[in-house]
Amino acid sequence: MTRSDLPAGQQLDLLDAVAAEPPQLTLDQLLHQLQQWVEVGWLRALDRALVVFLLDSQPDTHPLVLLAAALTSHQLGHGHVCLDLAATLDSPDLSLSLPPEGQQAGRDVLLPSDLLQGVGADHWCRQLAASPLVDAQAAEQGERPLVLQGRRLYLRRYWRYERQVASILRQRLATRLPLPQGLPEQLQRLFADSTQQPDWQRLACALAARGAFSIITGGPGTGKTTTVVRLLALLQAPAVAAGQPLRIHLAAPTGKAAARLTESIGRQVGDLQVDEAVRAQIPRQVTTLHRLLGSLPDTRHFRHHAGNPLLLDVLVVDEASMIDLEMMACLLDALPPRARLILLGDKDQLASVEAGAVLGDLCRDAEAGCYSPNTLQWLEQVSGQSLAGAGLQEGDEQRQPLAQQTVMLRYSHRFGAGSGIGRLARAVNRLDPQQARAVLADSGFADVGSRLVQGQGDAGWADLILGQGHQPGYTAYLQELRRRPADSLETTDPEWVCWAQRVLAAFDRFQVLCAVRKGPWGVEQLNQQIAALLHRRGWLPEPVGWYEGRPVLVTRNDYSLGLMNGDIGIALRIREPALQPGERERMVLRVAFPRTDGSGGVRFVLPSRLTAVESVFAMTVHKSQGSEFAHALLVLPDSRSPLLTKELVYTAITRASGHFTLVETRSGIFEAAVTQPVRRISGLALEWG
């Protein structure tokens, strides 16, 4: 039923209730609107279910309290940790998942701005503070499902996560650990090949060496992995000399990110100019955070926690921008008090899919530096570097303790001054659409480009997908697929594995990235359209189902198969050995996945065992984090969306190592995205001044 379905008198009553003082909004009217929002997709069924649960426990709850609870729950789906009441009243309709411009809901329903008309922040806070469902004071000892802190409303679980992260980090920041002996000399030896002034990698090692917590942030190619490998050598050398090597673990949020770090760490450790005994005690294998903490099946809990901490001395976590608030709370809870935690990540990338923007909140002062005079003096003394001309702001050690253990790497070894990708990424980061457009249009930059397409039948679009000139498309891996080993070779012949490796590597050279899942330019339809295009051109035997050449993305961790969310495999026909005497070998379809143990091998999995996969000719930018492609192609939709932000565009650009292409389906969408930064609502950043 919609508002227009009601008798005329009831319609006027409802509108009068909305326009008048909040108490005249009845419970029945609110529940009716919540159901309408669910039906049109503006609100999750889960959010309305919370309201029903709260109403069951407290039937006399004021409608404004229930509305706030529904909106607070809904914010988690947008990545917000809490509901900012004042900001919600400024722009009430942004609190729902309203459709993109140009799309009609198809229903005559009221908006939050209608329901909240005439409501002030103070009045709303008073209603919440008076509710038996809300803790507004002494919340630490309370058990009520909602927590009001200032003008921010939380679900209790997420309030606890935020408090837990802030509390543990404060303890860690106050913990000073013994410095390696001869620190200045050790730094000089490890960074003898550096010509940068100041050498931010050396400074990052110095700060991380003195504390139980540190952050090393920086864009692509700034040397985060190089820095942390030298840091581990710096910490491990005296421990090995004393006969008590440190227990070091490496982790990342996803399987894909773990695999990339495993490969990168292996190369970096091999190049270290240290004793072999020290090199042997630096791990090369990276695991996922879920596997490190020990996920318990069908629960949100882990095997390791404060009562059963991890057995380690040093933990390095890469791609920390992907860590949500809940995972960070669980990770910190499971760490021994005097273990070192080092977070690596790009603060400017997209935040986690789940609620929270932990790295972004923690790196608020990273660019400015905000080092206290004591920190600056100590850094210059042990590193031999001068920071006088670095343009840093002076900070206060008491008010900004986090800044004293954070270093931002500023020099990109991958994207220099002549790199279009580097300049484009910097322009987007500065929210400068005019400069970004100028870089795309500058023919002097061979590594970036843009194209406006009229539709999926556009010949230029097909050229991009198939590949043209020196830029790879999807035909590159399909050409490699056709170079299969001779049928006469045995399955155990290494040539089969080498062939699968080449196919997987060729596929990784090119990737279509999308901002959205739904719509004509979203992941779901583009995967179907690209498969159909390749089938029509004779590259794929089928466009649907399981077929040779189908690339798939694992969407959920499967510990029984050893596959993690984000892993990519390709369906290949391989020769299966005879199972019994007298049987003949046969060609079967198996999905090849690269091994993530650093061996460089391949494993083959039955398609029927893969219950959580989807085709991956196109993937969301979120899913691409932790990956790198020779040619990354970003497709923007033809309508504006809250999902289109400068962080999304920046993340897509920096997935490209060789070439970036922007595909636009409507003019102006790119500029709108670049000028829209992500704003994740939380109280974590407020903890640090």
XYZ file of C-alpha atoms in Angstrom:
689
model
C 0.000 0.000 0.000
C 1.260 3.494 -0.875
C 0.251 6.877 0.435
C -2.032 7.295 -2.591
C -3.818 4.048 -1.668
C -5.014 5.559 1.631
C -8.381 7.341 1.868
C -8.082 11.078 1.394
C -8.695 11.810 5.064
C -5.914 9.435 6.179
C -3.542 10.954 3.637
C -4.107 14.397 5.151
C -3.721 13.012 8.658
C -0.392 11.455 7.744
C 0.932 14.632 6.141
C -0.266 16.704 9.095
C 1.524 14.323 11.464
C 4.740 14.714 9.553
C 4.537 18.490 9.384
C 3.628 18.923 13.044
C 5.684 18.268 16.162
C 7.413 14.860 16.292
C 5.102 13.282 18.933
C 2.240 13.370 16.418
C 4.069 10.860 14.219
C 2.407 7.650 15.322
C 3.961 4.241 15.594
C 1.660 2.794 12.926
C 2.573 5.542 10.495
C 6.291 4.994 11.088
C 6.059 1.214 10.641
C 4.071 1.758 7.444
C 6.794 4.009 6.047
C 9.580 1.626 7.052
C 7.822 -1.188 5.210
C 7.395 1.049 2.150
C 11.116 1.849 2.193
C 11.970 -1.849 2.331
C 9.637 -2.612 -0.593
C 11.215 0.036 -2.839
C 14.749 -0.935 -1.826
C 15.569 2.193 0.150
C 15.967 0.320 3.441
C 17.167 -3.192 4.237
C 14.744 -5.734 5.671
C 17.364 -6.208 8.388
C 16.974 -2.579 9.455
C 13.217 -2.886 9.831
C 13.640 -6.179 11.679
C 15.751 -4.352 14.266
C 12.892 -1.914 14.841
C 10.449 -4.809 15.348
C 12.876 -6.419 17.807
C 13.256 -3.183 19.775
C 9.514 -2.650 19.774
C 8.941 -6.137 21.150
C 11.238 -5.391 24.091
C 9.905 -1.857 24.700
C 6.380 -1.411 23.212
C 6.105 2.221 24.374
C 9.224 3.384 22.496
C 8.889 6.801 20.888
C 8.698 6.662 17.046
C 11.662 9.056 16.747
C 13.826 6.594 18.691
C 12.774 3.739 16.414
C 13.391 5.830 13.300
C 16.874 6.678 14.587
C 17.546 2.971 15.249
C 16.487 1.998 11.716
C 18.683 4.696 10.168
C 21.630 3.796 12.412
C 21.405 0.160 11.329
C 21.133 1.220 7.703
C 24.297 3.326 7.940
C 26.345 0.165 8.505
C 25.472 -0.893 4.970
C 26.929 2.409 3.747
C 30.129 1.862 5.726
C 29.279 4.295 8.531
C 29.866 3.183 12.107
C 27.158 5.391 13.586
C 24.406 7.884 12.785
C 25.400 11.532 13.048
C 22.105 13.095 14.155
C 23.003 16.678 13.245
C 24.321 15.707 9.794
C 21.222 13.570 9.215
C 18.946 16.523 9.950
C 20.977 18.669 7.527
C 20.441 16.140 4.690
C 17.879 13.579 5.905
C 17.367 11.775 2.598
C 21.039 10.813 2.325
C 20.445 8.400 5.203
C 18.582 5.988 2.888
C 19.689 4.060 -0.212
C 17.826 6.277 -2.631
C 18.090 5.358 -6.336
C 20.565 7.119 -8.637
C 19.368 10.157 -10.547
C 17.012 9.431 -13.390
C 15.546 6.315 -11.754
C 12.097 6.395 -10.230
C 11.136 4.364 -7.200
C 7.733 3.660 -8.708
C 6.004 4.219 -5.372
C 4.494 7.234 -3.681
C 6.314 7.082 -0.350
C 7.477 9.656 2.128
C 11.134 10.507 2.609
C 13.118 10.926 5.842
C 12.987 14.682 5.218
C 9.182 14.427 5.504
C 9.273 12.419 8.704
C 11.927 14.634 10.321
C 10.447 17.972 9.301
C 10.581 20.367 12.251
C 12.758 18.059 14.361
C 15.830 19.641 15.946
C 19.016 17.821 16.989
C 18.553 18.729 20.659
C 14.979 17.451 20.674
C 16.007 14.209 18.972
C 18.857 13.699 21.439
C 16.503 14.250 24.391
C 14.096 11.648 23.087
C 16.935 9.177 22.677
C 18.520 9.896 26.052
C 15.170 9.326 27.775
C 14.598 5.955 26.110
C 15.204 2.703 28.035
C 16.729 1.357 24.806
C 19.544 3.919 24.808
C 22.615 4.315 27.033
C 23.679 7.935 27.150
C 25.827 7.876 30.298
C 28.128 5.280 31.852
C 27.763 3.315 28.633
C 30.711 1.073 29.512
C 28.642 -0.670 32.167
C 25.379 -0.619 30.227
C 23.769 -3.318 28.127
C 21.170 -1.334 26.212
C 21.197 -1.988 22.438
C 21.809 1.656 21.461
C 24.474 4.095 22.674
C 24.253 7.869 22.347
C 27.605 9.649 22.489
C 27.248 13.379 21.964
C 25.161 13.568 18.805
C 26.257 10.214 17.436
C 24.033 7.137 17.813
C 25.595 3.658 17.699
C 24.485 0.094 17.813
C 26.171 -1.076 20.995
C 28.364 -3.668 19.280
C 29.961 -1.068 17.007
C 30.342 1.413 19.858
C 32.280 -1.272 21.724
C 34.466 -1.955 18.692
C 35.312 1.737 18.369
C 36.093 2.120 22.063
C 38.145 -1.068 22.035
C 40.272 0.045 19.072
C 40.863 3.489 20.585
C 41.711 2.093 24.028
C 44.146 -0.579 22.820
C 45.887 1.820 20.451
C 46.373 4.349 23.223
C 48.006 1.647 25.337
C 50.246 0.624 22.456
C 51.232 4.192 21.647
C 52.315 4.645 25.249
C 54.489 1.513 25.074
C 58.122 2.079 24.132
C 60.085 -1.029 23.222
C 63.884 -1.472 23.420
C 65.662 0.004 20.411
C 68.003 -2.174 18.330
C 71.610 -1.609 19.357
C 73.476 0.817 17.130
C 70.263 2.003 15.465
C 71.837 4.903 13.505
C 74.583 2.645 12.109
C 72.094 -0.129 11.282
C 69.851 2.335 9.414
C 72.795 3.702 7.476
C 73.823 0.197 6.429
C 70.309 -0.865 5.390
C 69.703 2.320 3.390
C 73.210 2.864 2.003
C 71.787 2.818 -1.541
C 69.281 5.621 -0.889
C 69.652 9.007 -2.562
C 66.392 10.566 -1.326
C 66.520 13.523 1.060
C 64.752 13.125 3.339
C 64.578 9.351 3.032
C 61.065 8.622 4.256
C 61.648 4.865 4.182
C 64.535 5.250 6.629
C 62.430 7.522 8.835
C 59.590 4.983 8.813
C 61.946 2.245 9.987
C 63.253 4.448 12.785
C 59.796 5.286 14.150
C 58.515 1.706 13.862
C 61.582 0.396 15.705
C 60.721 2.264 18.894
C 57.045 1.460 19.404
C 54.460 -1.308 19.769
C 52.353 0.258 17.014
C 53.195 2.119 13.819
C 51.694 3.005 10.464
C 53.521 3.251 7.142
C 51.278 4.772 4.482
C 51.940 5.834 0.914
C 50.712 5.509 -2.636
C 51.660 2.832 -5.177
C 55.372 2.491 -5.802
C 56.463 4.464 -2.739
C 58.258 1.442 -1.293
C 56.055 0.225 1.541
C 57.146 -3.396 1.065
C 60.821 -2.443 0.698
C 60.595 -0.431 3.887
C 58.976 -3.149 5.957
C 61.418 -5.838 4.789
C 64.354 -3.669 5.895
C 62.523 -2.935 9.143
C 62.139 -6.663 9.790
C 65.855 -7.158 9.144
C 66.603 -4.313 11.551
C 64.493 -5.926 14.287
C 65.506 -9.523 13.611
C 69.296 -9.081 13.450
C 69.906 -8.523 17.191
C 67.358 -11.220 18.085
C 69.156 -13.768 15.876
C 72.512 -12.736 17.357
C 71.088 -13.382 20.826
C 69.842 -16.811 19.751
C 66.156 -15.838 20.159
C 64.741 -15.027 16.723
C 61.560 -12.971 16.715
C 58.338 -14.719 15.735
C 57.252 -12.629 12.754
C 53.953 -13.048 10.909
C 52.722 -11.336 7.747
C 49.026 -10.910 6.908
C 46.630 -9.172 4.530
C 42.834 -8.791 4.460
C 42.225 -10.914 1.327
C 43.749 -13.913 -0.386
C 44.623 -11.838 -3.451
C 46.436 -9.242 -1.357
C 48.221 -12.000 0.571
C 49.371 -13.632 -2.678
C 50.740 -10.349 -4.037
C 52.591 -9.592 -0.816
C 53.996 -13.139 -0.721
C 55.458 -12.610 -4.188
C 56.772 -9.124 -3.389
C 58.239 -10.086 -0.001
C 60.039 -13.051 -1.545
C 61.833 -10.788 -4.023
C 62.679 -8.156 -1.435
C 64.060 -10.613 1.133
C 66.233 -12.224 -1.525
C 67.808 -8.826 -2.269
C 68.534 -7.949 1.371
C 72.175 -7.225 2.129
C 72.214 -8.965 5.528
C 73.597 -12.185 6.973
C 71.985 -15.343 5.683
C 70.971 -16.281 9.231
C 68.936 -13.070 9.493
C 67.460 -13.465 6.004
C 66.334 -16.999 6.860
C 64.338 -15.692 9.836
C 62.281 -13.212 7.787
C 59.085 -14.961 6.631
C 58.077 -14.955 2.993
C 54.639 -16.491 3.383
C 51.652 -14.171 3.912
C 48.316 -15.344 5.289
C 44.866 -13.759 5.452
C 43.674 -12.111 8.636
C 40.828 -14.604 8.920
C 43.224 -17.521 8.733
C 45.689 -15.843 11.119
C 43.016 -15.261 13.773
C 41.356 -18.631 13.180
C 37.791 -18.121 11.937
C 35.229 -20.226 13.787
C 32.661 -21.670 11.334
C 29.227 -20.022 11.260
C 30.165 -17.360 13.836
C 31.682 -13.883 13.940
C 34.265 -15.104 16.439
C 37.884 -16.223 16.162
C 40.015 -18.806 17.909
C 42.521 -16.131 18.945
C 41.446 -13.326 21.277
C 42.622 -11.684 24.515
C 42.238 -14.971 26.403
C 44.109 -16.928 23.720
C 46.487 -14.425 22.081
C 48.493 -14.965 18.939
C 51.945 -16.471 19.430
C 54.060 -13.801 17.765
C 56.418 -10.916 18.427
C 55.875 -8.863 15.255
C 52.838 -8.651 12.981
C 52.847 -6.807 9.651
C 49.464 -6.220 7.986
C 49.437 -5.022 4.373
C 46.551 -3.322 2.520
C 45.309 -1.979 5.857
C 42.833 0.363 4.144
C 40.670 -2.735 3.573
C 40.375 -3.532 7.300
C 36.963 -2.695 8.765
C 36.323 -1.622 12.343
C 35.171 -5.041 13.574
C 38.205 -6.834 12.144
C 40.582 -4.233 13.585
C 39.016 -4.651 17.027
C 39.387 -8.443 16.826
C 42.973 -8.165 15.584
C 44.068 -5.786 18.343
C 42.312 -7.912 20.955
C 44.286 -11.002 19.882
C 47.743 -9.369 19.973
C 50.092 -9.904 22.916
C 50.584 -6.543 24.712
C 54.274 -6.166 23.785
C 54.078 -7.511 20.250
C 54.762 -4.972 17.521
C 51.982 -4.196 15.033
C 52.926 -2.477 11.758
C 50.150 -1.417 9.402
C 50.943 -0.821 5.725
C 48.503 0.775 3.319
C 47.454 3.647 1.120
C 45.303 6.013 3.171
C 43.799 7.479 -0.010
C 42.364 4.210 -1.311
C 38.787 3.100 -0.850
C 37.910 2.178 2.694
C 36.712 -1.273 3.710
C 33.485 -2.719 2.329
C 32.213 -3.207 5.871
C 31.662 -0.407 8.380
C 34.552 1.862 9.243
C 37.458 3.632 7.583
C 40.062 2.711 10.155
C 43.253 3.497 8.244
C 41.841 6.780 6.960
C 40.804 7.786 10.480
C 44.205 6.858 11.911
C 46.124 8.642 9.130
C 44.342 11.959 9.505
C 47.622 13.801 10.215
C 49.900 11.648 8.031
C 50.418 14.158 5.226
C 51.047 17.095 7.557
C 53.376 15.043 9.730
C 52.441 16.773 13.003
C 55.582 15.527 14.759
C 56.378 17.092 18.096
C 59.752 18.858 18.561
C 60.933 15.864 20.607
C 59.970 13.418 17.865
C 61.622 15.558 15.178
C 64.826 15.851 17.166
C 64.939 12.104 17.827
C 64.218 11.249 14.182
C 66.950 13.511 12.843
C 69.402 12.200 15.399
C 68.958 8.467 14.687
C 68.307 8.703 10.936
C 70.848 11.343 9.951
C 68.107 12.997 7.888
C 67.124 16.664 7.973
C 63.402 17.442 8.034
C 63.840 21.217 8.070
C 62.606 21.719 4.508
C 60.030 18.939 4.403
C 57.060 21.282 4.913
C 55.749 19.447 7.967
C 53.425 20.974 10.536
C 54.526 20.961 14.154
C 52.463 18.707 16.385
C 51.837 18.047 20.039
C 52.876 14.706 21.498
C 50.072 14.674 24.057
C 47.262 15.682 21.723
C 48.551 13.803 18.651
C 50.218 10.613 19.922
C 49.241 8.683 16.808
C 51.061 11.092 14.508
C 54.326 10.357 16.342
C 54.198 6.750 15.076
C 52.970 7.403 11.520
C 55.072 8.009 8.417
C 53.818 8.811 4.945
C 56.115 7.720 2.089
C 56.062 10.476 -0.513
C 58.295 9.493 -3.415
C 56.871 7.110 -6.028
C 59.450 4.886 -7.718
C 56.756 3.566 -10.078
C 55.052 6.776 -11.214
C 57.606 9.524 -11.747
C 57.145 13.100 -12.938
C 56.584 11.947 -16.517
C 53.953 9.378 -15.638
C 50.411 10.165 -16.700
C 49.073 7.617 -14.215
C 50.942 9.331 -11.389
C 49.803 12.813 -12.376
C 46.221 11.670 -12.863
C 46.161 9.966 -9.458
C 47.553 13.077 -7.771
C 45.018 15.358 -9.492
C 42.145 13.104 -8.427
C 43.489 12.992 -4.875
C 43.519 16.796 -4.813
C 39.838 16.824 -5.940
C 40.899 18.715 -9.076
C 38.729 17.526 -11.995
C 40.065 20.151 -14.415
C 43.671 19.025 -13.946
C 42.621 15.374 -14.093
C 40.804 15.987 -17.384
C 43.824 17.847 -18.750
C 46.067 14.843 -17.993
C 43.646 12.486 -19.743
C 43.530 14.745 -22.795
C 47.310 15.297 -22.978
C 48.693 13.221 -25.849
C 52.117 13.468 -24.242
C 51.096 10.877 -21.671
C 51.085 7.507 -23.381
C 49.986 5.608 -20.266
C 46.525 7.171 -19.798
C 43.532 7.677 -22.040
C 39.774 8.130 -22.073
C 36.905 7.288 -24.372
C 33.247 8.302 -24.433
C 31.146 5.377 -25.666
C 27.573 5.544 -26.918
C 26.581 2.070 -25.773
C 27.770 -1.506 -25.569
C 27.380 -1.806 -29.323
C 29.964 0.941 -29.803
C 32.857 -0.355 -31.946
C 35.353 1.477 -29.746
C 34.066 -0.366 -26.688
C 34.540 -3.721 -28.431
C 38.086 -2.729 -29.433
C 38.972 -1.998 -25.822
C 37.630 -5.345 -24.613
C 39.330 -7.357 -27.364
C 42.571 -5.377 -27.215
C 44.063 -2.988 -29.698
C 47.572 -1.944 -30.627
C 50.008 -2.467 -27.779
C 47.244 -2.423 -25.125
C 46.135 -5.895 -24.048
C 42.495 -6.892 -23.916
C 40.898 -10.206 -23.075
C 42.035 -11.875 -26.288
C 45.590 -11.945 -24.861
C 44.806 -14.695 -22.359
C 42.552 -16.518 -24.826
C 45.372 -16.623 -27.347
C 47.584 -18.142 -24.658
C 44.832 -20.624 -23.824
C 44.887 -21.884 -27.444
C 48.563 -22.736 -27.071
C 47.709 -25.775 -24.952
C 50.239 -28.591 -24.587
C 50.195 -31.431 -27.072
C 47.588 -34.100 -26.291
C 50.347 -36.700 -26.232
C 51.883 -35.201 -23.071
C 51.078 -36.858 -19.737
C 49.081 -34.882 -17.174
C 52.057 -34.905 -14.847
C 54.231 -33.196 -17.450
C 55.337 -29.744 -16.185
C 54.238 -28.231 -19.480
C 50.572 -28.442 -18.367
C 51.295 -26.390 -15.240
C 53.469 -23.929 -17.164
C 50.655 -23.485 -19.676
C 48.103 -22.785 -16.925
C 50.508 -20.296 -15.338
C 50.885 -18.466 -18.642
C 47.102 -18.285 -19.122
C 46.592 -16.910 -15.605
C 49.415 -14.388 -16.022
C 48.029 -13.222 -19.379
C 44.577 -12.731 -17.860
C 46.076 -10.586 -15.097
C 47.391 -8.119 -17.676
C 43.958 -6.553 -18.305
C 40.903 -5.915 -16.131
C 37.616 -4.073 -16.519
C 36.690 -2.246 -13.304
C 33.206 -1.011 -12.457
C 31.879 1.446 -9.920
C 28.537 -0.323 -9.426
C 27.070 -3.833 -9.572
C 23.651 -3.070 -11.081
C 22.607 -1.332 -14.280
C 23.802 -1.511 -17.899
C 27.349 -0.513 -16.915
C 27.490 -2.518 -13.707
C 29.434 -5.704 -12.993
C 26.533 -8.112 -13.476
C 25.477 -6.987 -16.948
C 28.993 -6.279 -18.197
C 30.134 -9.796 -17.320
C 27.309 -11.185 -19.440
C 27.886 -8.706 -22.259
C 31.647 -9.271 -22.466
C 31.232 -13.062 -22.432
C 28.670 -12.741 -25.243
C 31.009 -10.482 -27.254
C 33.908 -12.940 -26.940
C 31.593 -15.800 -27.907
C 30.355 -13.967 -31.018
C 33.942 -13.288 -32.069
C 34.791 -16.987 -31.713
C 36.999 -16.714 -28.644
C 34.737 -18.562 -26.199
C 32.837 -21.806 -26.866
C 29.859 -20.682 -24.749
C 28.766 -17.387 -23.162
C 27.071 -18.916 -20.096
C 27.605 -21.746 -17.620
C 30.942 -23.514 -17.224
C 33.091 -23.292 -20.351
C 36.785 -23.310 -21.108
C 38.226 -19.851 -20.662
C 35.710 -18.685 -18.064
C 37.469 -16.506 -15.449
C 35.915 -16.669 -11.990
C 36.282 -14.699 -8.767
C 35.907 -16.422 -5.397
C 33.397 -14.396 -3.360
C 33.631 -16.208 -0.015
C 36.469 -17.852 1.898
C 36.504 -21.635 1.439
C 38.992 -23.095 3.891
C 38.316 -26.673 2.782
C 39.631 -25.794 -0.679
C 42.204 -23.289 0.534
C 40.583 -20.538 -1.553
C 40.050 -17.037 -0.244
C 37.640 -14.239 -1.105
C 39.203 -12.401 -4.071
C 41.099 -15.363 -5.590
C 40.802 -15.592 -9.391
C 40.866 -18.800 -11.426
C 40.265 -19.782 -15.044
C 38.436 -22.848 -16.339
C 40.762 -24.971 -18.515
C 40.479 -28.342 -20.205
C 43.263 -30.597 -18.964
C 44.114 -34.266 -19.372
C 42.926 -36.318 -16.398
C 44.865 -39.524 -15.680
C 43.127 -42.892 -15.710
C 41.710 -43.778 -12.314
C 41.769 -47.547 -12.851
C 43.796 -49.967 -14.983
C 42.354 -50.284 -18.453
C 40.699 -46.868 -18.416
C 41.801 -44.183 -20.857
C 42.849 -40.685 -19.947
C 40.268 -38.035 -20.822
C 40.041 -34.279 -21.199
C 38.102 -32.651 -18.368
C 37.238 -29.100 -17.298
C 39.028 -27.886 -14.197
C 39.500 -24.406 -12.723
C 43.145 -23.382 -12.377
C 44.101 -21.183 -9.427
C 47.595 -19.866 -8.706
C 49.026 -21.245 -5.480
C 49.508 -18.608 -2.777
C 52.346 -20.356 -0.937
C 55.051 -18.602 -2.909
C 55.818 -21.724 -4.966
C 54.453 -20.226 -8.165
C 52.488 -23.421 -8.780
C 48.926 -24.014 -9.924
C 46.142 -26.067 -8.414
C 43.156 -27.473 -10.326
C 39.680 -27.567 -8.753
C 36.469 -29.259 -9.907
C 33.934 -26.608 -11.018
C 31.223 -28.402 -9.034
C 33.128 -27.704 -5.809
C 33.102 -23.950 -6.375
C 29.865 -22.824 -4.758
C 30.696 -19.124 -4.287
C 32.174 -17.775 -7.507
C 31.141 -15.334 -10.219
C 32.501 -14.490 -13.654
C 35.140 -11.795 -13.526
C 35.521 -10.184 -16.917
C 34.406 -7.155 -14.886
C 34.861 -6.602 -11.163
C 34.056 -3.781 -8.787
C 36.839 -1.397 -7.852
C 36.388 -2.571 -4.264
C 37.199 -6.160 -5.278
C 40.284 -5.002 -7.193
C 42.060 -3.704 -4.092
C 45.281 -5.571 -3.525
C 45.583 -6.299 -7.257
C 47.646 -4.792 -10.053
C 47.071 -4.961 -13.811
C 49.180 -3.891 -16.755
C 46.062 -2.251 -18.217
C 43.170 -1.224 -15.958
C 39.983 0.062 -17.575
C 37.454 1.939 -15.408
C 33.855 2.090 -16.647
C 31.726 4.847 -15.152
C 27.922 4.452 -15.220
C 25.560 6.830 -17.002
C 24.049 8.272 -13.824
C 25.416 9.766 -10.635
C 25.604 7.667 -7.523
C 26.867 8.052 -3.947
C 29.282 5.219 -4.793
C 31.112 7.425 -7.300
C 33.802 9.102 -5.222
C 37.316 10.398 -5.691
C 38.605 7.456 -3.598
C 36.992 5.003 -6.015
C 38.495 6.742 -9.051
C 41.918 6.994 -7.359
C 41.873 3.316 -6.406
C 40.978 2.305 -9.970
C 43.739 4.465 -11.461
C 46.365 3.039 -9.120
C 45.477 -0.560 -10.027
C 47.194 0.118 -13.364
C 50.938 -0.498 -13.594
C 51.315 0.298 -17.297
C 48.181 1.889 -18.747
C 44.889 3.303 -17.468
C 41.793 3.886 -19.596
C 38.703 5.775 -18.470
C 35.483 4.761 -20.233
C 32.678 7.294 -19.889
C 29.084 6.662 -20.845
C 27.900 10.194 -20.087
C 29.775 13.485 -19.888
C 30.219 15.058 -16.463
C 30.080 11.889 -14.371
C 33.883 11.761 -14.007
C 34.093 15.359 -12.794
C 31.261 14.774 -10.313
C 33.017 11.691 -8.916
C 36.380 13.443 -8.520
C 34.803 16.234 -6.473
C 32.981 13.841 -4.120
C 35.211 12.494 -1.341
C 34.120 9.592 0.847
C 32.911 10.598 4.275
C 32.730 7.631 6.624
C 30.981 8.652 9.834
C 32.684 7.398 12.989
C 34.084 8.701 16.248
C 37.498 7.091 15.873
C 39.209 10.098 14.291
C 37.917 12.279 17.137
C 39.920 10.193 19.614
C 43.164 11.735 18.349
C 42.441 15.395 18.901
